[in-house]
mmCIF file of C-alpha atoms and ligand atoms in Angstrom:
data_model
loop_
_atom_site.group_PDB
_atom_site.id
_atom_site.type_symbol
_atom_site.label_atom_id
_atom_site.label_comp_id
_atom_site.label_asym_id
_atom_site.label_seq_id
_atom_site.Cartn_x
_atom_site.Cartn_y
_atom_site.Cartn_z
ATOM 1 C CA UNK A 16 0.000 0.000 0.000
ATOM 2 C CA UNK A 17 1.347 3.170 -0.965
ATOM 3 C CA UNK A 18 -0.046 6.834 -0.848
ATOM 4 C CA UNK A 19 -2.410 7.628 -4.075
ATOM 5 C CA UNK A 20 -1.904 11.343 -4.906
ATOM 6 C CA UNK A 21 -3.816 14.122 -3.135
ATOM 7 C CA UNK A 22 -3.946 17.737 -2.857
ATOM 8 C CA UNK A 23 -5.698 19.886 -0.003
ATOM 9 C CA UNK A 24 -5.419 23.360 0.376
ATOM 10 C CA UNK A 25 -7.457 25.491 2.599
ATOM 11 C CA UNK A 26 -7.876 29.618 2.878
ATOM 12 C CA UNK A 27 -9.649 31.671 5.760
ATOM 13 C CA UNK A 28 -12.936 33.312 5.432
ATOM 14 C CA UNK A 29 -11.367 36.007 7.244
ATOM 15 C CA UNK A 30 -11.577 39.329 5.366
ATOM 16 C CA UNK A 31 -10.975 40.512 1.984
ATOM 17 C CA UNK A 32 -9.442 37.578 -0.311
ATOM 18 C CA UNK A 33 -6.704 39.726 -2.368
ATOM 19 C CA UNK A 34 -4.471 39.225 -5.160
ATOM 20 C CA UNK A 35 -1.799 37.555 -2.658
ATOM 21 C CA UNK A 36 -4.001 34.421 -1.890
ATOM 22 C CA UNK A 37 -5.194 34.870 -5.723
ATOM 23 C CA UNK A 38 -2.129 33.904 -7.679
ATOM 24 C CA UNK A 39 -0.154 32.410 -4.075
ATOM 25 C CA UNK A 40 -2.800 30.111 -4.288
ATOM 26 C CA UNK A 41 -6.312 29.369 -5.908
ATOM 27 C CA UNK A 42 -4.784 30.363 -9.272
ATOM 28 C CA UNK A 43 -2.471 27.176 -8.411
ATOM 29 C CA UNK A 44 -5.534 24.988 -7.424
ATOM 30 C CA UNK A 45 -7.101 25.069 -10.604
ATOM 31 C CA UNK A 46 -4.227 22.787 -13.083
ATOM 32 C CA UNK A 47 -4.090 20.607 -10.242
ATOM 33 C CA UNK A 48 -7.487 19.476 -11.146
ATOM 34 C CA UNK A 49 -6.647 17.776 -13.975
ATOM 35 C CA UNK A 50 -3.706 15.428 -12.598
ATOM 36 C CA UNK A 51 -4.805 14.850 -9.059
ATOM 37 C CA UNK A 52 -7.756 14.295 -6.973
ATOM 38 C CA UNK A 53 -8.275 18.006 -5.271
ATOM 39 C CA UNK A 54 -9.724 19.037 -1.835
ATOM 40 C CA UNK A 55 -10.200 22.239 -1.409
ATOM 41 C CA UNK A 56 -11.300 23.792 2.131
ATOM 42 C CA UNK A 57 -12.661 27.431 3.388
ATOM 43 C CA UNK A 58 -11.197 27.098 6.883
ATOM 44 C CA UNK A 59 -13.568 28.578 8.950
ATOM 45 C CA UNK A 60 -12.465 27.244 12.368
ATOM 46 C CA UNK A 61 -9.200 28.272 11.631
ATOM 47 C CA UNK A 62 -10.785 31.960 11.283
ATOM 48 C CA UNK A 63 -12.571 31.866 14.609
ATOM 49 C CA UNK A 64 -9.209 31.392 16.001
ATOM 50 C CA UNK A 65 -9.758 35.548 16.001
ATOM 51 C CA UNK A 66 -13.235 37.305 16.665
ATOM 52 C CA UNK A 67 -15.247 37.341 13.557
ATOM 53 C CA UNK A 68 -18.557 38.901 13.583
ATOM 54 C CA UNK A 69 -20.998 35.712 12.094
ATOM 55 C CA UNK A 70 -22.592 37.578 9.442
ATOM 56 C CA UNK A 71 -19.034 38.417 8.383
ATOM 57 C CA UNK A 72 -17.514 34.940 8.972
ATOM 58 C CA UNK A 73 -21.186 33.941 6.599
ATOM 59 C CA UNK A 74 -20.119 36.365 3.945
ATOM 60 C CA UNK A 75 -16.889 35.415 4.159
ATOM 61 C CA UNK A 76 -17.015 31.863 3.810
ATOM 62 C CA UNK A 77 -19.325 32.404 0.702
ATOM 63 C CA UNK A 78 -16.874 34.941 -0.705
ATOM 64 C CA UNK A 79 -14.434 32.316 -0.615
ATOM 65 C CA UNK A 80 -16.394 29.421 -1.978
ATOM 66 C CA UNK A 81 -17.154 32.025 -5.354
ATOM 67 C CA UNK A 82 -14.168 32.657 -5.891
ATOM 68 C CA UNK A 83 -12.709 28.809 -5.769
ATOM 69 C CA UNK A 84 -15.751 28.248 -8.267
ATOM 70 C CA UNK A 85 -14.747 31.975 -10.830
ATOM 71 C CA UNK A 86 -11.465 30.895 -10.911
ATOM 72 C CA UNK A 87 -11.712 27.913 -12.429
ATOM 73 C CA UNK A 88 -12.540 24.698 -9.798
ATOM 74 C CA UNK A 89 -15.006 22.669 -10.844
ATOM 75 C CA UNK A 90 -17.170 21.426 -7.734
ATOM 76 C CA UNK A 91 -18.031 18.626 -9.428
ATOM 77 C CA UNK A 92 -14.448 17.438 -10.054
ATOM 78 C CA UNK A 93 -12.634 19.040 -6.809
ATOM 79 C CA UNK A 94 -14.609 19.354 -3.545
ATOM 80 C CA UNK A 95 -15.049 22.165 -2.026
ATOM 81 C CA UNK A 96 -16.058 22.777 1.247
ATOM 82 C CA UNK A 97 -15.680 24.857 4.308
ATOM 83 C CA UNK A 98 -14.216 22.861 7.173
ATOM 84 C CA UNK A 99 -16.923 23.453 10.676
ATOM 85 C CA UNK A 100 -19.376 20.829 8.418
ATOM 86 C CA UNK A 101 -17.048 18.065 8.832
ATOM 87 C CA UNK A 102 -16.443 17.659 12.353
ATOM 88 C CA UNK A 103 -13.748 15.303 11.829
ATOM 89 C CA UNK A 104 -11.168 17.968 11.783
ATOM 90 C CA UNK A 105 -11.982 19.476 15.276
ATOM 91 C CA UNK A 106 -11.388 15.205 16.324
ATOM 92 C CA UNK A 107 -8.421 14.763 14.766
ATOM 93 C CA UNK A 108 -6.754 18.251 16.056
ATOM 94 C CA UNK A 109 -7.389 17.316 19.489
ATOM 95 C CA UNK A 110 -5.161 13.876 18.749
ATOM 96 C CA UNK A 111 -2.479 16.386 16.977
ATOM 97 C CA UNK A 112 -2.848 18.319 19.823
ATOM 98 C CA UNK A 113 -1.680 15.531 22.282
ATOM 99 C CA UNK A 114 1.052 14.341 19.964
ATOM 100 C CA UNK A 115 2.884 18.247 19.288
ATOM 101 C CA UNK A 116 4.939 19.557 21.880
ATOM 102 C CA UNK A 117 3.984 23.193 23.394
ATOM 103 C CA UNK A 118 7.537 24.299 22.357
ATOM 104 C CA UNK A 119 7.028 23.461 18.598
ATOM 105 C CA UNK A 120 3.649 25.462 19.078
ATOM 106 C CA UNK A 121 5.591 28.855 20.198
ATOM 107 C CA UNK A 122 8.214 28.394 17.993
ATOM 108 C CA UNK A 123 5.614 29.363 15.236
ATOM 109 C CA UNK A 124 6.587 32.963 13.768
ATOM 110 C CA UNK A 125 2.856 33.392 12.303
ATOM 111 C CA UNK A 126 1.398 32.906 16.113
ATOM 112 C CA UNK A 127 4.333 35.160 17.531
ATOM 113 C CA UNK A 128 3.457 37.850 14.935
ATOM 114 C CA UNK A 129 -0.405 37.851 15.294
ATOM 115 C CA UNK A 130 0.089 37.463 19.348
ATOM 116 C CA UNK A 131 2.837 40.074 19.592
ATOM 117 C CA UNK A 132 3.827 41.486 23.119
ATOM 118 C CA UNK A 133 -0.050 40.143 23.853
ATOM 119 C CA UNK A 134 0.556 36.312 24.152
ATOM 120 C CA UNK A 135 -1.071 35.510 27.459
ATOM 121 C CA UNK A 136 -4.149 37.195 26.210
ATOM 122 C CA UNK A 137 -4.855 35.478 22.708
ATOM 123 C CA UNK A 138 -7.232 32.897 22.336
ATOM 124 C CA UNK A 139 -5.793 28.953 22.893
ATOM 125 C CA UNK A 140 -6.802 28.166 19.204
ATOM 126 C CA UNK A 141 -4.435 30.362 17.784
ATOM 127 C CA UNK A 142 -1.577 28.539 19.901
ATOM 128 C CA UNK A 143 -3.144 25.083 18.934
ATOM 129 C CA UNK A 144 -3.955 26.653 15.119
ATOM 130 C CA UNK A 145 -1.436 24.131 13.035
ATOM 131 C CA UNK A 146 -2.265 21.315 14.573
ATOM 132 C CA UNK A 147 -5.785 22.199 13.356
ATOM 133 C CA UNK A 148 -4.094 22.774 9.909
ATOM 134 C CA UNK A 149 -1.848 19.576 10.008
ATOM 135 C CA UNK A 150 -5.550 18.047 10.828
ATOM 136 C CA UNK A 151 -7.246 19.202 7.586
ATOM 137 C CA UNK A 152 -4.074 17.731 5.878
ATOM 138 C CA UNK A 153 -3.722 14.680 6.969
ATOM 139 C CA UNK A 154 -7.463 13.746 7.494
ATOM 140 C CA UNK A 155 -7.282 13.289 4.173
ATOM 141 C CA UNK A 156 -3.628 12.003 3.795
ATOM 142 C CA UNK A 157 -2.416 14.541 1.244
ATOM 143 C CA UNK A 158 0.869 14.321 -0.483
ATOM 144 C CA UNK A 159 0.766 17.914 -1.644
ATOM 145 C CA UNK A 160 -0.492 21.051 -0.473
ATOM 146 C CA UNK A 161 -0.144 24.019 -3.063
ATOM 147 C CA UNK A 162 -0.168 27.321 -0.697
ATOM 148 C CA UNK A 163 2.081 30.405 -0.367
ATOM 149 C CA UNK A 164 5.381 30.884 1.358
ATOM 150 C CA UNK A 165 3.975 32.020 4.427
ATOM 151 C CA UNK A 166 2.554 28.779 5.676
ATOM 152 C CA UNK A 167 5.666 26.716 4.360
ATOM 153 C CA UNK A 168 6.852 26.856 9.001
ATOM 154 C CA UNK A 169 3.315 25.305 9.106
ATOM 155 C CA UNK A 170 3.391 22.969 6.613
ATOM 156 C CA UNK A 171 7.414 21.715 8.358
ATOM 157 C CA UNK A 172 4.930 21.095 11.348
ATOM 158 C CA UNK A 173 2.320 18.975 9.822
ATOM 159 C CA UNK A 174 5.277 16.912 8.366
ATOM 160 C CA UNK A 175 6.645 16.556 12.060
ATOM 161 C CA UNK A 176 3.656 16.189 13.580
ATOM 162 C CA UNK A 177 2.632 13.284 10.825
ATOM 163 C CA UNK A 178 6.021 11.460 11.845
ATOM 164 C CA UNK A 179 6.067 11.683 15.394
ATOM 165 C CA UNK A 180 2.088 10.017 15.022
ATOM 166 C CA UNK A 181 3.666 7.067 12.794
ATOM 167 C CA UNK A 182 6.619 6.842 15.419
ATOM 168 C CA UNK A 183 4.284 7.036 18.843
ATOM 169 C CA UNK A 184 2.227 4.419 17.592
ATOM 170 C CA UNK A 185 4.494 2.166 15.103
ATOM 171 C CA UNK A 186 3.253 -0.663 16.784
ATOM 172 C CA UNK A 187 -0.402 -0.443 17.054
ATOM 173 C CA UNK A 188 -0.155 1.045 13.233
ATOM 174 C CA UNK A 189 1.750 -2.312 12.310
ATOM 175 C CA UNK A 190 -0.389 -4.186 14.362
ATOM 176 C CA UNK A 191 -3.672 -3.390 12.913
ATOM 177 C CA UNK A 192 -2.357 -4.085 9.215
ATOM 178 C CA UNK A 193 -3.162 -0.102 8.576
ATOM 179 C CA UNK A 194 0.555 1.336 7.640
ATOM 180 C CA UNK A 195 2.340 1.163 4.309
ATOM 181 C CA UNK A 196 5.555 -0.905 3.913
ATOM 182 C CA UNK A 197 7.268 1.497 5.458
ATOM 183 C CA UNK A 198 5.116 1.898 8.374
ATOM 184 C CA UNK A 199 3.525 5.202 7.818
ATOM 185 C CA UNK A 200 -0.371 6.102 8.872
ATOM 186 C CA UNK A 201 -0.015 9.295 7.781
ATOM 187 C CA UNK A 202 2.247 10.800 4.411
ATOM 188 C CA UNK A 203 5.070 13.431 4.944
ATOM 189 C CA UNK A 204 3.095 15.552 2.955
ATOM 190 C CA UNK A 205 4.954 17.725 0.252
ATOM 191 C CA UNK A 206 4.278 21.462 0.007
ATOM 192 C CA UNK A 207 3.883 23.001 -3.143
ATOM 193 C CA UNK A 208 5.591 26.295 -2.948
ATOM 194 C CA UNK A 209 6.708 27.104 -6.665
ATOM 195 C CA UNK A 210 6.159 30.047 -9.374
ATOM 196 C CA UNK A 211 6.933 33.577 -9.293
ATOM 197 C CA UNK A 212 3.977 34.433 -7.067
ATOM 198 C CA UNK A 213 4.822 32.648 -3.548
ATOM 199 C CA UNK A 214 5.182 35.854 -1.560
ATOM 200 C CA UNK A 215 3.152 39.218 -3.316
ATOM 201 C CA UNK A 216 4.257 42.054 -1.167
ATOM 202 C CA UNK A 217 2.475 45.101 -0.387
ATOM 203 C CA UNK A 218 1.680 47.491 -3.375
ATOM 204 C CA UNK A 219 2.752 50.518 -0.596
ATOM 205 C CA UNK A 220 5.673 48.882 0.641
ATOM 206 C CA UNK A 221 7.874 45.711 -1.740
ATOM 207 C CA UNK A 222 9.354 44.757 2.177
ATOM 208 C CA UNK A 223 6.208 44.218 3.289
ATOM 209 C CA UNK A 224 3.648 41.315 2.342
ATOM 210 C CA UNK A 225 0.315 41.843 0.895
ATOM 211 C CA UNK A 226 -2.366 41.239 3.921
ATOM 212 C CA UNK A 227 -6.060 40.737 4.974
ATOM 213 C CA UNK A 228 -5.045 42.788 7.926
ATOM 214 C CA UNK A 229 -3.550 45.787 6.291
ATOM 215 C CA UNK A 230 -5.265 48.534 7.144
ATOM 216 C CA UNK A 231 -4.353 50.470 3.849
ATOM 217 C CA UNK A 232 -6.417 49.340 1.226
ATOM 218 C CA UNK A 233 -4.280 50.830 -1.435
ATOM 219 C CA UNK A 234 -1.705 48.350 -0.179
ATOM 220 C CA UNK A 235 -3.249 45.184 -1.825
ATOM 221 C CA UNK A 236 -5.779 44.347 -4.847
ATOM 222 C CA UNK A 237 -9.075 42.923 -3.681
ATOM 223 C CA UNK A 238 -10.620 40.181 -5.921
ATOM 224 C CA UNK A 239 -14.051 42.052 -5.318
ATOM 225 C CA UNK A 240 -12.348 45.270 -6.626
ATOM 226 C CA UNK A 241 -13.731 46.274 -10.321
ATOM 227 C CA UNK A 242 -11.232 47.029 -13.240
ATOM 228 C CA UNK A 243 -11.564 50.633 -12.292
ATOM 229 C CA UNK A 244 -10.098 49.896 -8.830
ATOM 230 C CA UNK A 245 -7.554 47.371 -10.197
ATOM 231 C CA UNK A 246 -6.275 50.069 -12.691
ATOM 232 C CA UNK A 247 -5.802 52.708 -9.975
ATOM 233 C CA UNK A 248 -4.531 50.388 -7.393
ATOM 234 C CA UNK A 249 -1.448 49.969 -9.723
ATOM 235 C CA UNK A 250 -0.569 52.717 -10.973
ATOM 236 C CA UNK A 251 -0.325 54.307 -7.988
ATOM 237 C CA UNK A 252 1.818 51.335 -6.957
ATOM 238 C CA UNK A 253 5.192 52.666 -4.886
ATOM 239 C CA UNK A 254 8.262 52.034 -7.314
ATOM 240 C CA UNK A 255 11.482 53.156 -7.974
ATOM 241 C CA UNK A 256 12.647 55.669 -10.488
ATOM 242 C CA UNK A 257 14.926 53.183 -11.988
ATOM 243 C CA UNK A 258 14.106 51.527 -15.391
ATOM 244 C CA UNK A 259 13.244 47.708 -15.305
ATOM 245 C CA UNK A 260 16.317 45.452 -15.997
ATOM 246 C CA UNK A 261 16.898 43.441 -18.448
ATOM 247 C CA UNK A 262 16.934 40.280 -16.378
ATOM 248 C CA UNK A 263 16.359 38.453 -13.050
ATOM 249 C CA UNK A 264 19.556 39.523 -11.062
ATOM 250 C CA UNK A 265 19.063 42.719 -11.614
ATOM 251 C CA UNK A 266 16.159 43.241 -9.801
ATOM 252 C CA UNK A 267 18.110 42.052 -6.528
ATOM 253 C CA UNK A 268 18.053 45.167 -3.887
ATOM 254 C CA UNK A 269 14.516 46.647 -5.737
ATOM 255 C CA UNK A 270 11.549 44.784 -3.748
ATOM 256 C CA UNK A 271 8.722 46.879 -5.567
ATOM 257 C CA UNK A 272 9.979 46.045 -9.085
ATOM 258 C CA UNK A 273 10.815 42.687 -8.164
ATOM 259 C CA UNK A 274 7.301 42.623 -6.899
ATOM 260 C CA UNK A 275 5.206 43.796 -9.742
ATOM 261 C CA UNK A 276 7.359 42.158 -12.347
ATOM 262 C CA UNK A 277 6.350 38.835 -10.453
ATOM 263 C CA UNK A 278 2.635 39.101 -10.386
ATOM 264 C CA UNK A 279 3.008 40.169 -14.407
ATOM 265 C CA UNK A 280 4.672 36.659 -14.626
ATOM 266 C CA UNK A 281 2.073 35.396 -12.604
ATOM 267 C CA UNK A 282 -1.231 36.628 -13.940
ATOM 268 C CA UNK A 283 0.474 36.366 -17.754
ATOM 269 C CA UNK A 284 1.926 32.364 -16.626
ATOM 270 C CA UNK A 285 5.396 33.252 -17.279
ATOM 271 C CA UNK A 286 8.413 33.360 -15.841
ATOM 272 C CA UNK A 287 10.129 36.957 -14.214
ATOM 273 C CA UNK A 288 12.729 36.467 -16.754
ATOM 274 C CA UNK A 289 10.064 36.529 -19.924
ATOM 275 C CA UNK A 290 8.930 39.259 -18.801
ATOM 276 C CA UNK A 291 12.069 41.357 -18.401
ATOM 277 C CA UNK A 292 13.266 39.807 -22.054
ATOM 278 C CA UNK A 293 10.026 42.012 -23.182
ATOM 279 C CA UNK A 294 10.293 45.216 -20.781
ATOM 280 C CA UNK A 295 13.995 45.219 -19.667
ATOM 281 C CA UNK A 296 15.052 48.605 -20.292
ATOM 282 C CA UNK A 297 11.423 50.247 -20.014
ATOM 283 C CA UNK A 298 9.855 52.672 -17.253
ATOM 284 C CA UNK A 299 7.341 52.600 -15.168
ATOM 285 C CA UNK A 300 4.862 54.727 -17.781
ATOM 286 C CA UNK A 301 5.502 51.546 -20.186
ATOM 287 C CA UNK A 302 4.972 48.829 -17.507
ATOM 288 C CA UNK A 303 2.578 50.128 -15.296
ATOM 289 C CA UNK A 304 -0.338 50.507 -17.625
ATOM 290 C CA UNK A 305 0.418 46.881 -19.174
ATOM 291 C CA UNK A 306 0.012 45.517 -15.962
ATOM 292 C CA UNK A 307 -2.965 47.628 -15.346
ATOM 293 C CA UNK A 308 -4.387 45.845 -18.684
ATOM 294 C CA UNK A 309 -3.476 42.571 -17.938
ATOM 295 C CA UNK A 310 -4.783 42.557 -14.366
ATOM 296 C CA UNK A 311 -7.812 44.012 -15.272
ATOM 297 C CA UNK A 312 -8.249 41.316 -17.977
ATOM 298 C CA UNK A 313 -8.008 38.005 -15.538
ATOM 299 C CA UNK A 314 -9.879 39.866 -12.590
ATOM 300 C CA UNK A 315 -12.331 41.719 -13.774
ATOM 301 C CA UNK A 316 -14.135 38.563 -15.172
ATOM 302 C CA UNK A 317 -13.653 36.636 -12.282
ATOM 303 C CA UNK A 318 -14.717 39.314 -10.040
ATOM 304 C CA UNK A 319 -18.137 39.258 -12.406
ATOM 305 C CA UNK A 320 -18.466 35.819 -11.865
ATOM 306 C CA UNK A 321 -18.110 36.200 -8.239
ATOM 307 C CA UNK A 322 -20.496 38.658 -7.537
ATOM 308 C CA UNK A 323 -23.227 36.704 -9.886
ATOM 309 C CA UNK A 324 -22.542 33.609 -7.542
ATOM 310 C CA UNK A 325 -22.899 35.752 -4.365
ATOM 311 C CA UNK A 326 -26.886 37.010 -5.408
ATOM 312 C CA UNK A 327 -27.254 33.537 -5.013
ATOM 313 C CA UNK A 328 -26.237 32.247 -1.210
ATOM 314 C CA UNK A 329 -28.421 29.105 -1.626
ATOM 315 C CA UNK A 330 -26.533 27.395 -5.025
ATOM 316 C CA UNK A 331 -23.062 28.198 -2.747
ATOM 317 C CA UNK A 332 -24.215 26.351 0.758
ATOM 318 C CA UNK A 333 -25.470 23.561 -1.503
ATOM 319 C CA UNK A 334 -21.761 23.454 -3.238
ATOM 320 C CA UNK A 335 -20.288 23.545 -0.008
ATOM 321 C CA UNK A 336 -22.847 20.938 1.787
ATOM 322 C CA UNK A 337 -22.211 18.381 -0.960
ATOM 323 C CA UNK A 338 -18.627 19.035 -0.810
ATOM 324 C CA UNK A 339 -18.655 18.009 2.894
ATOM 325 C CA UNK A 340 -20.485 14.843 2.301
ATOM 326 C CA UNK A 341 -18.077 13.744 0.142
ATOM 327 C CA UNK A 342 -15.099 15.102 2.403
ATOM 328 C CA UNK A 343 -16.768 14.104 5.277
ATOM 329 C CA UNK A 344 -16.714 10.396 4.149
ATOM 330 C CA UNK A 345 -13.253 10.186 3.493
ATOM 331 C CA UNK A 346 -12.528 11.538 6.806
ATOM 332 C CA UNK A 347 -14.672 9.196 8.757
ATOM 333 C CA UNK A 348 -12.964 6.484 7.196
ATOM 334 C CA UNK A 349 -9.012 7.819 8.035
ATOM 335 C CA UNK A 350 -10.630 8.970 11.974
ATOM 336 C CA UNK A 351 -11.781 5.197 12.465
ATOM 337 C CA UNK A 352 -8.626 4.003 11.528
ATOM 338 C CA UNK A 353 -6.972 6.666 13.892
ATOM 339 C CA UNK A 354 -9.350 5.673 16.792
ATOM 340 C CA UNK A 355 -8.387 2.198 16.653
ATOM 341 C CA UNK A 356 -4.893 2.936 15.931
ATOM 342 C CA UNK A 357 -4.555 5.296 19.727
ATOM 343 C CA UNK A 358 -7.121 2.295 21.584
ATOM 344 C CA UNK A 359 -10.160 4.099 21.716
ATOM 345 C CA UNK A 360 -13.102 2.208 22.063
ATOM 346 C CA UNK A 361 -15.913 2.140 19.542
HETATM 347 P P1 TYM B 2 -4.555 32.287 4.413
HETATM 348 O O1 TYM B 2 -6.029 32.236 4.469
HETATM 349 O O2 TYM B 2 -3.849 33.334 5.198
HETATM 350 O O3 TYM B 2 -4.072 32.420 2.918
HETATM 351 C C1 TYM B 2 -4.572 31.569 1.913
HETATM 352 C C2 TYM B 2 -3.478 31.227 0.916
HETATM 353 O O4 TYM B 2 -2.969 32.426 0.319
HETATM 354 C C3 TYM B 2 -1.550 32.455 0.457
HETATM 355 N N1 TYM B 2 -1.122 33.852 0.611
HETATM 356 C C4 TYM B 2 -0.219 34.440 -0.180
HETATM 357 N N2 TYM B 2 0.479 33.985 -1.239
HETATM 358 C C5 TYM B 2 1.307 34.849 -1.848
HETATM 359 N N3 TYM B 2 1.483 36.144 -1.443
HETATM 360 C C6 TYM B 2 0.792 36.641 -0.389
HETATM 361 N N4 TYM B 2 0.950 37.904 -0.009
HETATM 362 C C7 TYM B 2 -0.112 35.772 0.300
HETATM 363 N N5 TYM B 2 -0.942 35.926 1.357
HETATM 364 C C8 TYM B 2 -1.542 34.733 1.528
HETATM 365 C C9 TYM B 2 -1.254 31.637 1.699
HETATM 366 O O5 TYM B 2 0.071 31.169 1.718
HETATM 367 C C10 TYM B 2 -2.275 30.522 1.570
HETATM 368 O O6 TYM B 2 -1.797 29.511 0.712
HETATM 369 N N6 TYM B 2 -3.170 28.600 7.476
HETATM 370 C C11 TYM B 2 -3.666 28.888 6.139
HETATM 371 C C12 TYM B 2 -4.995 28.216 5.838
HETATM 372 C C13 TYM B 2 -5.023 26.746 6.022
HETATM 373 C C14 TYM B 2 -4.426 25.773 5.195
HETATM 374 C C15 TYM B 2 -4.783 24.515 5.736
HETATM 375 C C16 TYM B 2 -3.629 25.844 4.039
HETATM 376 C C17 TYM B 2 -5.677 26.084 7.028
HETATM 377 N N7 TYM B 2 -5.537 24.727 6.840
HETATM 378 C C18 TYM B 2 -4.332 23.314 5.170
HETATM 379 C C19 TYM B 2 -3.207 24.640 3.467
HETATM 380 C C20 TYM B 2 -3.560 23.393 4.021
HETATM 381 C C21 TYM B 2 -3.865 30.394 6.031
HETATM 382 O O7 TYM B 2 -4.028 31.081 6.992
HETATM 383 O O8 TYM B 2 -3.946 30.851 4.761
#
């Protein structure tokens, strides 16, 4: 018995999605479609780990949904879901939970930025947040997870967390006939961290990265903004007053350049490099409008599309509530096999 392929990828219903976890991510899902079997999840437990308001976590998680579905996933072919309908990932946190050490929890650098000087008073779920997230993984026993390079610390930890579960409990695992040759109950899953588009920065500052929680709005592109927005957005974009260079290495030491060069590549599927073959030696007045245009020509339809699946709330809860039937079956079957594995009785 070996591993069949898998991807699972999940994003928080936790304010405005934005061109970051656009082309870091959902842009990614959609290919995968066509060579592997695709989960993808709208984490709202993961959001809770912060107040939301529930008519905003609602509108979020919709918001979310639409735009899996306008940029391309098929809910017929992927699932999609949002993650509080299959209560199997709240069960199998709790194990992850007893299996990671508190010391691999504050080691985190996302929980030490959102908890700042305040770490006594957050809430416990954003301490215990990636075992929640190694949880979604590994209920379903992914081998990859596409995502940006922000959660590649958390992604290390569900790969730790996965092998100290095989190691703890290499005997009952062996016993009950439910490892591969090698032993494993659970892949070390791979993360999928590739393209120019891993980390879009801020389009105020290129050292900072483009955020939910920004409280500019000029600092990041919102996938409900229309073209008009979009346009604006960049060409007010902080640069440089250098030229753009004619390749890769020399846009070392020039984060905004190397910033809006990337999501060209991105949004256009090429690499940095094509792009400076075709504008290395041009300035901003050249660039900036063709970015504008290209933007505005993969997110303006999308953004359509989302809005036309948002007038209708009842067609997107009955995408996500088939989505976690068929999610919710896999998982029952791995959380059985976990039960018995840790002598639980059923
Ligand atoms: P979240 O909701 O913060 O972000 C969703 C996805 O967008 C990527 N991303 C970016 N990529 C490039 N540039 C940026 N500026 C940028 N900002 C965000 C993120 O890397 C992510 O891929 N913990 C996760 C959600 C999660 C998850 C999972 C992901 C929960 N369970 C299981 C994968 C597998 C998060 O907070 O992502």
């Amino acid at each position: 018995m070996s591993f069949s392929p898998r991807v699972f990828s999940g994003i928080q219903p936790s304010g405005d999605l934005h061109l970051g976890n656009y082309l870091g991510a959902i842009r990614r899902f959609v290919p995968l479609q066509a060579t592997h079997e695709t989960i993808y999840c709208v984490v709202d437990m993961h959001a809770i780990t912060v107040w939301q308001e529930p008519e905003a976590l609602r509108r979020a998680t919709r918001e979310v949904a639409a735009a899996f579905i306008a940029a391309g996933i098929d809910p017929k072919r992927s699932i999609i879901f949002n993650q509080s309908q299959v209560p199997q990932h709240a069960e199998l946190a709790w194990v992850f939970n007893c299996i990671a050490r508190i010391g691999w929890m504050n080691r985190m650098t996302q929980f030490k930025d959102k908890a700042g000087k305040n770490s006594e008073n957050v809430s416990l779920g954003l301490l215990a947040y990636p075992s929640l997230m190694a949880a979604d993984i590994l209920l379903y026993k992914a081998t990859q997870v596409p995502v940006g390079d922000d959660q590649k610390q958390h992604l290390e930890l569900t790969r730790d967390i996965a092998a100290k579960f095989n190691n703890d409990y290499a005997a009952s695992i062996k016993e009950q006939g439910l490892g591969t040759e090698e032993g494993q109950f659970f892949p070390i899953t791979d993360p999928l961290i590739a393209g120019p588009a891993t980390r879009i920065m801020s389009l105020r500052d290129g050292t900072k990265k483009m955020s939910k929680s920004d409280p500019s709005d000029q600092s990041r592109i919102s996938l409900l903004d229309d073209a008009d927005a979009i346009a604006k957005k960049i060409k007010k974009a902080t640069t440089d007053p250098a030229e753009l260079p004619g390749d890769v290495e020399g846009l070392a030491g020039r984060p905004e350049a190397d910033n809006l060069v990337g999501i060209y590549a991105a949004l256009s599927d090429k690499s940095k490099q094509d792009v400076l073959a075709e504008f290395g030696g041009s300035g901003w007045g050249k660039f900036k409008p063709a970015l504008a245009e290209l933007a505005v020509s993969v997110l303006a339809p999308m953004n359509g599309e989302m809005r036309r699946l948002l007038d209708d709330p009842a067609t997107i809860d009955a995408v996500l509530r088939d989505g976690a039937e068929r999610a919710g079956a896999i998982a029952e079957k791995t959380m059985n096999e976990v039960r018995s594995i840790i002598g639980f009785i059923r």
